[in-house]
Amino acid sequence: MTWIDCGPQHLEAIRAIFNEAIANSTALYEDEPRSVAFMEAWFAAKQKAGFPVMGLINDEGVLMGFASYGPFRSHPGYRFTVEHSIYLDVRFRGQGLGTLFLERLVTTAQDQGHHLMIGVIDADNVASIRLHQRHGFTPCAHIREAGYKFGRWLDVVMYSIHLSPRDGLGGSRKG
C-alpha cells in the first residue's frame, strides 16, 4: 500500500466510492449519485481551502479508499474545528484501513493547527463508532431523526477529539 495525495486523476475512483456508499448505505444521507461536475467542485473547494484528500492505493494502483476533512461550519468562530470523513472501496473494508486513515487524519489536522475534529456518524454504524472510540474520540451529540433515507428516519451521532490544548490556538498554549 502507498499513501497518496489524491489529485484530479483520482476523482472518478473517489466518485465511484461515494456513489456506492450513497446507493447502499447510510454513511451519506444523500439519495442521488454524485456527478462529475459535483466532484470537480468538491475537489476544487478542498484544494482552495488547503484541506487534504488522502488516499491509499494497492500494489495494482487501485484506490482502496480516501479520507478528508473540511470545515465543520462556515462561521469564523468554527475555523479551528474540522469535520472528517473516511470512505473505503467495498472490496477493501474490514482490513484495518479505517484505522490507518483516522490516525493520519488526526496527525495531519494537528500539523495544520486545528483544535477539534468531529466525526458525524449514522447512529447504526457500530463499526465506525467503535473505530472512533478506540482512537480517543468521545461522544458529543446524538440527534434523533436527523435524516431520512431508505424509508426510515435516521439518528446521527457526533464524536470529537481535541487536537490541541483547550486554551491554545494552532497547537500552542497561551501563557
Coordinates of C-alpha atoms in Angstrom, one line a residue, residues 20-159:
E20 CA -21.6 3.1 -3.8
A21 CA -22.0 4.4 -0.3
I22 CA -24.9 6.6 -1.4
A23 CA -26.7 3.7 -3.1
N24 CA -26.1 1.0 -0.4
S25 CA -25.5 2.6 3.0
T26 CA -26.5 5.4 5.4
A27 CA -22.9 6.7 5.5
L28 CA -24.1 9.6 3.4
Y29 CA -27.6 11.0 3.8
E30 CA -27.9 11.5 0.1
D31 CA -30.3 10.0 -2.4
E32 CA -28.7 10.8 -5.8
P33 CA -25.3 9.8 -7.1
R34 CA -22.7 12.5 -7.3
S35 CA -22.0 13.8 -10.8
V36 CA -18.6 14.5 -12.4
A37 CA -19.3 18.3 -12.0
F38 CA -20.2 17.9 -8.3
M39 CA -16.9 16.0 -7.7
E40 CA -14.8 18.6 -9.6
A41 CA -16.4 21.4 -7.4
W42 CA -15.9 19.3 -4.3
F43 CA -12.2 18.8 -5.1
A44 CA -11.6 22.4 -6.1
A45 CA -13.1 23.6 -2.8
K46 CA -10.8 21.2 -0.8
Q47 CA -7.7 22.4 -2.7
K48 CA -8.6 26.1 -2.3
A49 CA -9.1 25.7 1.4
G50 CA -5.9 23.7 1.9
F51 CA -7.8 20.6 3.1
P52 CA -6.2 17.2 2.4
V53 CA -7.7 14.5 0.2
M54 CA -5.6 11.5 1.1
G55 CA -5.7 8.1 -0.4
L56 CA -4.3 4.6 -0.2
I57 CA -3.5 2.7 -3.4
N58 CA -2.7 -1.0 -3.5
D59 CA 0.2 -2.6 -5.5
E60 CA -2.0 -2.7 -8.6
G61 CA -2.7 1.0 -8.4
V62 CA -6.3 0.7 -7.2
L63 CA -7.6 3.4 -4.9
M64 CA -8.6 1.4 -1.8
G65 CA -10.2 4.4 -0.1
F66 CA -9.8 8.1 0.7
A67 CA -10.2 10.5 3.6
S68 CA -10.5 14.2 4.0
Y69 CA -11.7 16.9 6.3
G70 CA -13.2 20.3 5.9
P71 CA -14.9 23.0 7.8
F72 CA -17.4 21.9 10.5
R73 CA -19.4 25.1 9.9
S74 CA -18.7 28.1 7.8
H75 CA -18.9 30.8 10.5
P76 CA -15.5 32.3 11.5
G77 CA -15.7 31.1 15.1
Y78 CA -15.5 27.5 13.9
R79 CA -12.3 28.0 11.9
F80 CA -10.3 25.7 14.2
T81 CA -12.8 22.8 14.1
V82 CA -12.9 20.3 11.2
E83 CA -15.3 17.5 10.3
H84 CA -13.7 14.5 8.8
S85 CA -14.8 11.6 6.5
I86 CA -13.3 8.3 5.5
Y87 CA -14.7 6.2 2.7
L88 CA -13.4 2.8 1.6
D89 CA -14.0 0.8 -1.5
V90 CA -16.3 -2.0 -0.6
R91 CA -13.7 -4.5 -1.7
F92 CA -11.2 -3.3 0.9
R93 CA -13.4 -2.9 4.0
G94 CA -12.6 -4.9 7.1
Q95 CA -8.8 -4.8 6.6
G96 CA -7.9 -2.1 9.1
L97 CA -7.7 0.7 6.6
G98 CA -10.1 2.9 8.6
T99 CA -7.6 2.9 11.5
L100 CA -4.8 4.0 9.2
F101 CA -6.9 6.8 7.7
L102 CA -8.1 8.0 11.0
E103 CA -4.6 8.1 12.5
R104 CA -3.3 10.0 9.5
L105 CA -6.3 12.5 9.5
V106 CA -5.7 13.3 13.2
T107 CA -2.0 13.9 12.7
T108 CA -2.5 16.0 9.6
A109 CA -5.1 18.1 11.3
Q110 CA -2.8 18.6 14.3
D111 CA 0.0 19.6 11.9
Q112 CA -2.3 22.2 10.3
G113 CA -3.1 23.7 13.6
H114 CA -6.7 22.6 14.0
H115 CA -8.1 22.4 17.5
L116 CA -11.1 19.9 17.3
M117 CA -12.0 17.2 14.9
I118 CA -15.6 15.9 14.6
G119 CA -16.9 12.8 13.1
V120 CA -20.6 12.7 12.1
I121 CA -21.8 9.1 12.0
D122 CA -25.0 7.3 11.4
A123 CA -26.1 6.0 14.8
D124 CA -26.4 2.5 13.5
N125 CA -22.9 2.4 12.1
V126 CA -21.4 0.4 15.0
A127 CA -18.1 -0.2 13.2
S128 CA -17.4 3.5 12.7
I129 CA -18.4 4.3 16.3
R130 CA -16.0 1.7 17.7
L131 CA -13.2 2.9 15.4
H132 CA -13.6 6.4 16.7
Q133 CA -13.8 5.3 20.4
R134 CA -10.7 3.2 20.0
H135 CA -8.8 6.4 18.8
G136 CA -9.9 8.6 21.7
F137 CA -12.9 10.3 20.1
T138 CA -15.7 10.8 22.6
P139 CA -19.5 11.2 22.0
C140 CA -20.6 14.9 21.9
A141 CA -24.1 14.7 20.3
H142 CA -26.9 12.4 19.4
I143 CA -29.5 13.9 17.1
R144 CA -32.6 11.8 16.8
E145 CA -34.3 11.5 13.4
A146 CA -31.8 13.9 11.8
G147 CA -32.1 12.3 8.4
Y148 CA -34.4 10.2 6.2
K149 CA -33.2 7.5 3.8
F150 CA -34.4 4.1 2.7
G151 CA -37.9 4.8 4.0
R152 CA -36.9 5.4 7.6
W153 CA -35.7 8.1 10.0
L154 CA -32.0 8.0 10.9
D155 CA -30.3 9.2 14.0
V156 CA -26.9 10.8 13.8
V157 CA -24.2 10.8 16.5
M158 CA -21.1 13.0 16.7
Y159 CA -17.8 12.1 18.1

